[in-house]
mmCIF file of C-alpha atoms in Angstrom:
data_model
loop_
_atom_site.group_PDB
_atom_site.id
_atom_site.type_symbol
_atom_site.label_atom_id
_atom_site.label_comp_id
_atom_site.label_asym_id
_atom_site.label_seq_id
_atom_site.Cartn_x
_atom_site.Cartn_y
_atom_site.Cartn_z
ATOM 1 C CA MET J 27 0.019 -0.041 0.038
ATOM 2 C CA THR J 28 1.388 3.496 -0.908
ATOM 3 C CA THR J 29 1.376 5.966 1.848
ATOM 4 C CA THR J 30 0.977 9.497 1.056
ATOM 5 C CA PRO J 31 4.034 11.485 1.670
ATOM 6 C CA THR J 32 4.294 14.178 4.462
ATOM 7 C CA ILE J 33 4.552 17.518 2.732
ATOM 8 C CA ASP J 34 5.805 20.842 3.817
ATOM 9 C CA VAL J 35 4.614 23.625 1.759
ATOM 10 C CA HIS J 36 6.282 26.398 3.695
ATOM 11 C CA ALA J 37 10.125 26.145 3.603
ATOM 12 C CA HIS J 38 12.743 28.582 2.584
ATOM 13 C CA VAL J 39 16.010 28.790 0.907
ATOM 14 C CA LEU J 40 18.729 31.588 1.183
ATOM 15 C CA LEU J 41 20.322 32.850 -2.046
ATOM 16 C CA PRO J 42 23.510 34.603 -1.285
ATOM 17 C CA GLU J 43 23.823 35.112 -5.023
ATOM 18 C CA ILE J 44 20.873 37.480 -4.879
ATOM 19 C CA GLU J 45 22.356 39.671 -2.051
ATOM 20 C CA GLN J 46 25.687 39.894 -4.144
ATOM 21 C CA LEU J 47 23.718 40.956 -7.183
ATOM 22 C CA VAL J 48 22.058 43.946 -5.457
ATOM 23 C CA ALA J 49 25.020 44.882 -3.326
ATOM 24 C CA GLY J 50 25.755 48.628 -3.536
ATOM 25 C CA LEU J 51 22.972 49.285 -5.844
ATOM 26 C CA PRO J 52 20.970 52.681 -5.358
ATOM 27 C CA GLY J 53 17.912 51.902 -3.466
ATOM 28 C CA LEU J 54 19.187 49.051 -1.482
ATOM 29 C CA GLU J 55 20.518 51.336 1.614
ATOM 30 C CA ALA J 56 17.141 53.205 1.831
ATOM 31 C CA ALA J 57 15.341 49.863 1.815
ATOM 32 C CA ARG J 58 17.419 48.488 4.665
ATOM 33 C CA GLU J 59 16.817 51.711 6.527
ATOM 34 C CA LEU J 60 13.188 51.272 6.236
ATOM 35 C CA ASP J 61 13.468 47.681 7.310
ATOM 36 C CA ALA J 62 15.503 48.663 10.465
ATOM 37 C CA ARG J 63 12.929 51.257 11.440
ATOM 38 C CA ARG J 64 10.054 49.002 11.112
ATOM 39 C CA ASN J 65 11.576 46.036 12.856
ATOM 40 C CA GLY J 66 13.800 47.808 15.511
ATOM 41 C CA PRO J 67 17.468 47.303 16.462
ATOM 42 C CA ASP J 68 16.625 44.555 18.916
ATOM 43 C CA ALA J 69 14.833 42.508 16.223
ATOM 44 C CA LEU J 70 17.625 42.856 13.838
ATOM 45 C CA THR J 71 20.301 41.866 16.249
ATOM 46 C CA VAL J 72 18.350 38.597 17.088
ATOM 47 C CA SER J 73 17.656 37.818 13.484
ATOM 48 C CA GLY J 74 20.994 38.189 12.417
ATOM 49 C CA ALA J 75 22.464 35.730 14.796
ATOM 50 C CA MET J 76 19.395 33.360 13.987
ATOM 51 C CA ILE J 77 20.385 33.213 10.334
ATOM 52 C CA ARG J 78 23.947 32.685 11.050
ATOM 53 C CA GLU J 79 23.132 29.626 13.133
ATOM 54 C CA ARG J 80 20.650 28.162 10.769
ATOM 55 C CA PHE J 81 22.650 29.034 7.429
ATOM 56 C CA ALA J 82 23.402 25.528 6.497
ATOM 57 C CA ARG J 83 20.036 24.333 6.665
ATOM 58 C CA LEU J 84 18.947 27.422 4.466
ATOM 59 C CA THR J 85 21.640 26.772 1.637
ATOM 60 C CA ASP J 86 22.986 23.321 2.031
ATOM 61 C CA VAL J 87 20.843 20.466 0.654
ATOM 62 C CA THR J 88 22.660 17.889 2.682
ATOM 63 C CA ALA J 89 21.806 19.837 5.941
ATOM 64 C CA ARG J 90 18.180 20.439 4.699
ATOM 65 C CA LEU J 91 17.409 16.779 3.955
ATOM 66 C CA ALA J 92 18.871 15.750 7.402
ATOM 67 C CA ALA J 93 16.529 18.115 9.289
ATOM 68 C CA MET J 94 13.670 16.805 7.292
ATOM 69 C CA ASP J 95 14.340 13.294 8.110
ATOM 70 C CA GLU J 96 14.388 14.320 11.766
ATOM 71 C CA GLN J 97 11.077 16.209 11.537
ATOM 72 C CA GLY J 98 9.404 13.268 9.626
ATOM 73 C CA VAL J 99 8.930 15.335 6.481
ATOM 74 C CA ASP J 100 9.242 13.558 3.163
ATOM 75 C CA VAL J 101 8.973 16.617 0.691
ATOM 76 C CA GLN J 102 9.361 20.378 0.924
ATOM 77 C CA LEU J 103 8.087 23.153 -1.295
ATOM 78 C CA VAL J 104 11.035 25.401 -1.287
ATOM 79 C CA SER J 105 10.482 29.188 -1.890
ATOM 80 C CA PRO J 106 13.306 31.928 -1.530
ATOM 81 C CA SER J 107 13.660 33.966 1.767
ATOM 82 C CA PRO J 108 11.352 36.805 1.464
ATOM 83 C CA SER J 109 14.245 39.140 2.049
ATOM 84 C CA HIS J 110 14.996 38.373 -1.589
ATOM 85 C CA TYR J 111 11.940 40.424 -2.849
ATOM 86 C CA HIS J 112 13.871 43.498 -3.179
ATOM 87 C CA TYR J 113 10.890 45.443 -4.572
ATOM 88 C CA TRP J 114 12.884 48.594 -4.391
ATOM 89 C CA ALA J 115 14.860 47.567 -7.388
ATOM 90 C CA ASP J 116 14.501 49.074 -10.889
ATOM 91 C CA ALA J 117 13.102 47.012 -13.916
ATOM 92 C CA GLU J 118 16.593 46.040 -15.079
ATOM 93 C CA THR J 119 17.691 44.924 -11.722
ATOM 94 C CA ALA J 120 14.350 43.252 -10.830
ATOM 95 C CA GLU J 121 14.650 41.048 -14.023
ATOM 96 C CA LYS J 122 18.146 39.823 -13.047
ATOM 97 C CA VAL J 123 16.715 39.219 -9.605
ATOM 98 C CA TYR J 124 14.280 36.985 -10.707
ATOM 99 C CA ARG J 125 16.133 35.151 -13.305
ATOM 100 C CA LEU J 126 19.103 34.497 -10.892
ATOM 101 C CA ALA J 127 16.669 33.263 -8.070
ATOM 102 C CA HIS J 128 14.905 30.789 -10.445
ATOM 103 C CA GLU J 129 18.223 29.395 -11.569
ATOM 104 C CA ALA J 130 19.335 29.214 -8.071
ATOM 105 C CA VAL J 131 16.165 27.674 -6.418
ATOM 106 C CA ALA J 132 16.082 24.984 -9.530
ATOM 107 C CA ALA J 133 19.618 24.129 -8.774
ATOM 108 C CA HIS J 134 18.936 23.608 -5.162
ATOM 109 C CA CYS J 135 15.916 21.313 -5.826
ATOM 110 C CA THR J 136 17.780 19.416 -8.512
ATOM 111 C CA GLN J 137 19.847 17.936 -5.984
ATOM 112 C CA ALA J 138 16.881 16.022 -4.519
ATOM 113 C CA PRO J 139 14.405 16.098 -7.245
ATOM 114 C CA THR J 140 12.057 13.801 -5.360
ATOM 115 C CA ARG J 141 11.958 15.488 -2.326
ATOM 116 C CA LEU J 142 12.418 19.145 -3.194
ATOM 117 C CA PHE J 143 10.134 21.384 -5.423
ATOM 118 C CA GLY J 144 10.559 24.975 -5.989
ATOM 119 C CA LEU J 145 9.072 28.393 -6.312
ATOM 120 C CA GLY J 146 10.350 31.473 -7.863
ATOM 121 C CA LEU J 147 9.888 35.459 -7.443
ATOM 122 C CA VAL J 148 7.619 38.057 -9.354
ATOM 123 C CA PRO J 149 8.801 41.602 -9.250
ATOM 124 C CA LEU J 150 5.358 43.129 -7.915
ATOM 125 C CA GLN J 151 6.841 46.777 -8.187
ATOM 126 C CA HIS J 152 6.876 46.221 -11.978
ATOM 127 C CA PRO J 153 3.730 44.659 -12.921
ATOM 128 C CA GLY J 154 4.778 44.704 -16.594
ATOM 129 C CA LEU J 155 7.350 42.136 -15.709
ATOM 130 C CA ALA J 156 5.081 39.770 -13.658
ATOM 131 C CA VAL J 157 3.823 37.368 -16.417
ATOM 132 C CA ASP J 158 7.210 37.105 -18.014
ATOM 133 C CA ALA J 159 8.654 36.285 -14.383
ATOM 134 C CA LEU J 160 5.897 33.615 -13.978
ATOM 135 C CA ASP J 161 6.671 31.975 -17.175
ATOM 136 C CA HIS J 162 10.311 32.057 -16.582
ATOM 137 C CA ALA J 163 9.770 30.332 -13.268
ATOM 138 C CA LEU J 164 7.764 27.565 -14.881
ATOM 139 C CA ASP J 165 10.188 27.353 -17.731
ATOM 140 C CA SER J 166 12.869 26.704 -15.172
ATOM 141 C CA GLY J 167 11.001 23.845 -13.699
ATOM 142 C CA LEU J 168 9.558 25.589 -10.627
ATOM 143 C CA LEU J 169 5.915 24.978 -9.713
ATOM 144 C CA GLY J 170 5.044 28.800 -9.364
ATOM 145 C CA VAL J 171 6.191 31.711 -7.379
ATOM 146 C CA GLU J 172 6.170 33.495 -4.197
ATOM 147 C CA LEU J 173 4.759 36.947 -3.692
ATOM 148 C CA SER J 174 4.229 39.534 -1.015
ATOM 149 C CA SER J 175 1.148 41.130 0.514
ATOM 150 C CA HIS J 176 1.691 44.369 -1.370
ATOM 151 C CA ALA J 177 4.303 46.354 -3.435
ATOM 152 C CA PRO J 178 5.233 50.050 -2.872
ATOM 153 C CA GLY J 179 2.238 51.855 -3.940
ATOM 154 C CA ARG J 180 0.130 48.947 -5.066
ATOM 155 C CA GLU J 181 -2.063 46.396 -3.336
ATOM 156 C CA LEU J 182 -2.820 43.003 -4.776
ATOM 157 C CA SER J 183 -6.320 44.313 -5.953
ATOM 158 C CA ASP J 184 -4.567 46.765 -8.524
ATOM 159 C CA PRO J 185 -5.845 46.287 -11.972
ATOM 160 C CA ALA J 186 -2.157 46.288 -13.156
ATOM 161 C CA TYR J 187 -1.841 42.501 -11.739
ATOM 162 C CA GLU J 188 -4.801 41.301 -13.872
ATOM 163 C CA PRO J 189 -2.583 39.849 -16.435
ATOM 164 C CA LEU J 190 -0.669 38.065 -13.843
ATOM 165 C CA TRP J 191 -3.801 36.369 -12.153
ATOM 166 C CA ALA J 192 -4.938 35.591 -15.691
ATOM 167 C CA ARG J 193 -1.844 33.791 -16.579
ATOM 168 C CA ALA J 194 -1.429 32.047 -13.321
ATOM 169 C CA ALA J 195 -4.859 30.575 -13.577
ATOM 170 C CA GLU J 196 -4.252 29.594 -17.348
ATOM 171 C CA THR J 197 -0.933 27.729 -16.365
ATOM 172 C CA GLY J 198 -2.007 26.262 -12.966
ATOM 173 C CA ALA J 199 1.023 27.879 -11.336
ATOM 174 C CA LEU J 200 1.143 27.921 -7.616
ATOM 175 C CA LEU J 201 1.095 31.524 -5.902
ATOM 176 C CA PHE J 202 2.492 31.528 -2.503
ATOM 177 C CA LEU J 203 1.528 34.583 -0.584
ATOM 178 C CA HIS J 204 3.947 35.339 1.986
ATOM 179 C CA PRO J 205 4.443 38.977 3.540
ATOM 180 C CA PHE J 206 7.624 40.625 4.262
ATOM 181 C CA GLY J 207 7.536 43.677 6.542
ATOM 182 C CA CYS J 208 4.583 45.622 7.553
ATOM 183 C CA THR J 209 3.206 48.907 6.709
ATOM 184 C CA LEU J 210 2.337 49.750 10.331
ATOM 185 C CA ASP J 211 5.894 50.633 10.571
ATOM 186 C CA GLU J 212 7.333 52.078 13.892
ATOM 187 C CA ARG J 213 4.219 51.141 15.716
ATOM 188 C CA LEU J 214 5.624 47.645 15.768
ATOM 189 C CA ASP J 215 9.114 48.459 16.184
ATOM 190 C CA GLN J 216 9.434 46.619 19.771
ATOM 191 C CA TRP J 217 9.071 43.052 21.140
ATOM 192 C CA TYR J 218 9.259 41.738 17.333
ATOM 193 C CA LEU J 219 5.556 42.828 16.892
ATOM 194 C CA SER J 220 6.521 43.584 13.276
ATOM 195 C CA ASN J 221 6.450 39.849 12.923
ATOM 196 C CA SER J 222 3.971 38.582 15.726
ATOM 197 C CA VAL J 223 1.192 41.133 14.816
ATOM 198 C CA GLY J 224 2.518 42.370 11.416
ATOM 199 C CA GLN J 225 2.586 39.243 9.434
ATOM 200 C CA PRO J 226 -0.862 38.157 10.293
ATOM 201 C CA THR J 227 -2.315 41.707 9.613
ATOM 202 C CA GLU J 228 -0.427 41.627 6.164
ATOM 203 C CA ASN J 229 -1.886 38.336 5.382
ATOM 204 C CA ALA J 230 -5.518 39.293 6.243
ATOM 205 C CA VAL J 231 -5.182 42.749 4.311
ATOM 206 C CA ALA J 232 -3.825 40.912 1.118
ATOM 207 C CA LEU J 233 -6.365 38.312 1.137
ATOM 208 C CA SER J 234 -9.148 40.654 1.778
ATOM 209 C CA HIS J 235 -7.950 42.644 -1.359
ATOM 210 C CA LEU J 236 -8.035 39.640 -3.458
ATOM 211 C CA ILE J 237 -11.454 38.775 -2.162
ATOM 212 C CA PHE J 238 -13.360 42.109 -2.121
ATOM 213 C CA SER J 239 -11.876 43.422 -5.323
ATOM 214 C CA GLY J 240 -13.420 40.329 -7.153
ATOM 215 C CA VAL J 241 -10.041 38.867 -8.397
ATOM 216 C CA LEU J 242 -11.188 35.531 -7.310
ATOM 217 C CA ASP J 243 -14.555 35.955 -9.020
ATOM 218 C CA ARG J 244 -12.713 36.961 -12.246
ATOM 219 C CA HIS J 245 -10.078 34.215 -12.018
ATOM 220 C CA PRO J 246 -11.546 31.043 -10.290
ATOM 221 C CA GLY J 247 -8.789 28.920 -11.300
ATOM 222 C CA LEU J 248 -6.206 30.583 -9.281
ATOM 223 C CA ARG J 249 -4.208 28.387 -6.814
ATOM 224 C CA ILE J 250 -3.118 30.638 -4.020
ATOM 225 C CA VAL J 251 -1.633 29.293 -0.938
ATOM 226 C CA ALA J 252 -1.480 31.904 2.025
ATOM 227 C CA ALA J 253 1.217 31.554 4.583
ATOM 228 C CA HIS J 254 0.726 31.720 8.206
ATOM 229 C CA GLY J 255 -2.754 30.255 8.100
ATOM 230 C CA GLY J 256 -4.037 33.363 6.221
ATOM 231 C CA GLY J 257 -3.391 35.463 9.316
ATOM 232 C CA TYR J 258 -6.301 36.961 11.072
ATOM 233 C CA LEU J 259 -8.678 36.847 8.065
ATOM 234 C CA PRO J 260 -9.935 33.052 8.552
ATOM 235 C CA THR J 261 -10.652 33.216 12.218
ATOM 236 C CA HIS J 262 -12.224 36.633 12.059
ATOM 237 C CA ILE J 263 -14.286 36.150 8.779
ATOM 238 C CA GLY J 264 -17.500 36.821 10.271
ATOM 239 C CA ARG J 265 -16.879 40.491 10.412
ATOM 240 C CA ALA J 266 -15.890 40.619 6.779
ATOM 241 C CA ASP J 267 -19.285 38.777 6.053
ATOM 242 C CA HIS J 268 -21.081 41.109 8.159
ATOM 243 C CA ALA J 269 -19.510 44.116 6.234
ATOM 244 C CA TRP J 270 -20.547 42.469 3.005
ATOM 245 C CA ARG J 271 -24.293 42.043 4.100
ATOM 246 C CA ALA J 272 -24.495 45.423 5.758
ATOM 247 C CA ARG J 273 -22.711 47.765 3.416
ATOM 248 C CA THR J 274 -23.117 48.519 -0.336
ATOM 249 C CA ASP J 275 -19.381 49.694 -0.500
ATOM 250 C CA ALA J 276 -18.210 46.302 0.601
ATOM 251 C CA GLN J 277 -20.117 44.409 -2.043
ATOM 252 C CA ALA J 278 -17.568 44.366 -4.981
ATOM 253 C CA CYS J 279 -17.332 40.580 -4.601
ATOM 254 C CA ALA J 280 -20.249 38.201 -5.791
ATOM 255 C CA HIS J 281 -20.504 36.191 -2.729
ATOM 256 C CA ALA J 282 -20.015 36.383 1.061
ATOM 257 C CA PRO J 283 -16.206 36.647 1.914
ATOM 258 C CA SER J 284 -16.071 33.459 3.872
ATOM 259 C CA SER J 285 -17.103 31.405 0.923
ATOM 260 C CA TYR J 286 -13.731 32.339 -0.797
ATOM 261 C CA LEU J 287 -11.874 30.640 1.935
ATOM 262 C CA ARG J 288 -12.785 27.361 0.246
ATOM 263 C CA ARG J 289 -11.104 28.880 -3.083
ATOM 264 C CA LEU J 290 -7.768 29.462 -1.484
ATOM 265 C CA TYR J 291 -5.302 27.291 0.300
ATOM 266 C CA PHE J 292 -3.715 27.826 3.691
ATOM 267 C CA ASP J 293 -0.634 26.503 5.536
ATOM 268 C CA SER J 294 -1.090 25.017 8.925
ATOM 269 C CA LEU J 295 1.388 27.533 10.792
ATOM 270 C CA VAL J 296 -0.707 29.174 13.244
ATOM 271 C CA HIS J 297 0.888 28.033 16.467
ATOM 272 C CA ASP J 298 -2.160 27.325 18.144
ATOM 273 C CA PRO J 299 -4.104 23.893 18.010
ATOM 274 C CA TYR J 300 -7.484 25.409 18.505
ATOM 275 C CA ALA J 301 -6.789 28.050 15.700
ATOM 276 C CA LEU J 302 -5.711 25.340 13.500
ATOM 277 C CA ARG J 303 -8.974 23.494 14.152
ATOM 278 C CA GLU J 304 -10.965 26.685 13.309
ATOM 279 C CA LEU J 305 -8.988 27.234 10.284
ATOM 280 C CA VAL J 306 -9.971 23.592 9.159
ATOM 281 C CA ARG J 307 -13.502 24.207 10.094
ATOM 282 C CA VAL J 308 -13.879 27.373 7.942
ATOM 283 C CA ALA J 309 -11.771 26.568 5.015
ATOM 284 C CA GLY J 310 -12.020 22.712 4.941
ATOM 285 C CA ALA J 311 -9.345 20.130 5.394
ATOM 286 C CA ASP J 312 -8.919 20.010 1.753
ATOM 287 C CA ARG J 313 -7.668 23.591 1.744
ATOM 288 C CA VAL J 314 -5.163 23.493 4.625
ATOM 289 C CA LEU J 315 -1.539 22.342 3.993
ATOM 290 C CA LEU J 316 1.251 21.414 6.393
ATOM 291 C CA GLY J 317 3.639 24.422 6.823
ATOM 292 C CA SER J 318 6.590 24.996 9.008
ATOM 293 C CA ASP J 319 8.515 28.137 7.947
ATOM 294 C CA PHE J 320 11.623 25.869 7.762
ATOM 295 C CA PRO J 321 14.119 26.696 9.158
ATOM 296 C CA PHE J 322 13.352 30.211 10.679
ATOM 297 C CA ASP J 323 12.798 30.666 14.399
ATOM 298 C CA MET J 324 9.190 31.865 13.879
ATOM 299 C CA GLY J 325 8.462 28.420 12.141
ATOM 300 C CA SER J 326 7.849 24.966 13.735
ATOM 301 C CA ALA J 327 10.645 22.602 14.647
ATOM 302 C CA ASP J 328 8.041 19.930 14.836
ATOM 303 C CA PRO J 329 5.249 20.606 12.294
ATOM 304 C CA LEU J 330 3.782 16.922 12.432
ATOM 305 C CA GLY J 331 3.534 17.311 16.154
ATOM 306 C CA ASP J 332 1.706 20.659 16.004
ATOM 307 C CA LEU J 333 -0.743 19.232 13.589
ATOM 308 C CA ARG J 334 -1.399 16.161 15.613
ATOM 309 C CA ALA J 335 -1.983 18.452 18.606
ATOM 310 C CA ALA J 336 -5.193 19.929 16.889
ATOM 311 C CA GLY J 337 -6.813 16.388 17.394
ATOM 312 C CA LEU J 338 -8.336 16.429 14.021
ATOM 313 C CA PRO J 339 -10.277 13.376 12.622
ATOM 314 C CA ALA J 340 -7.914 10.899 10.917
ATOM 315 C CA ALA J 341 -8.934 11.870 7.375
ATOM 316 C CA ASP J 342 -8.611 15.547 7.853
ATOM 317 C CA LEU J 343 -5.140 15.097 9.597
ATOM 318 C CA ASP J 344 -3.950 13.028 6.634
ATOM 319 C CA ALA J 345 -5.301 15.588 4.232
ATOM 320 C CA VAL J 346 -3.316 18.218 5.931
ATOM 321 C CA ARG J 347 -0.293 16.225 6.358
ATOM 322 C CA GLY J 348 0.179 15.632 2.646
ATOM 323 C CA GLY J 349 -2.879 14.445 0.763
ATOM 324 C CA THR J 350 -4.122 17.849 -0.500
ATOM 325 C CA ALA J 351 -0.601 18.961 -1.186
ATOM 326 C CA ALA J 352 0.431 15.677 -3.075
ATOM 327 C CA ALA J 353 -2.513 16.777 -5.585
ATOM 328 C CA LEU J 354 -1.593 20.320 -5.512
ATOM 329 C CA LEU J 355 2.094 19.780 -6.366
ATOM 330 C CA ARG J 356 1.492 17.265 -9.168
ATOM 331 C CA LYS J 357 2.745 18.591 -12.448
ATOM 332 C CA ASP J 358 0.584 16.808 -14.785
#
């Protein structure tokens, strides 16, 4: 009897080549200063030490596979560290970034082709490049692309992204929604609120733009996986539904917002068994996928243990553990 593999859809790779490419370019220093203001000096100090300690698992396939074996994970969907988005970059640099990222991620995954599958990048700051970037990722053997919750001056509801959504739906590409940074800025610059509060907020805002603007109505074939369990939105979707019923200005989408949760996918990384059960309840077990944020410290060192702690029925647990992801990652 064939056993469904355990699949982690939220795992990262660090690409030093990208940072070498952008080093010293105009705009990088300003982006780093903004990041420093938003996160605060204490967070940057801790993060730097954390990255150094986990560098091998982020870059070396042998170290990655050993860690996966220890966790009981058979397959990872590997995406670039969100620090590689570089949405400050001009069009020429942005194209170089995504091309280099796709080559590097593909080379990383090729070293363990039955266990590692990859995602690329899309320069959201240049919507005109987005379709080409997606096509390049697919042509490089990747399954799709990772994107943040917004780009400078643009939300995901911006009409400029319509060609990207159309192409993604046409090709069946995976879109992994993973925020980087938070627009609440210095309000969250202490106690790592920039991540613990900021990331769930960004997820909720980005998904709300996709839902309320009608993007999911116009492109029902989109395959979007939201990191961090979709943030605050799934567990507070009742307020969105109430707004949709009560206010005409919230009715640009065709159906109640909660109905769109079953058109999206979510990883299981919510750090709370009760929240995970609620996510499965509102989205369905066939829409929740195992995710660990490997190997960062805000992830889970034991994603299977966290999944089992939710006490899901056996069929639901098996779907989240790998059954749904196995179908989603299939290339045929």
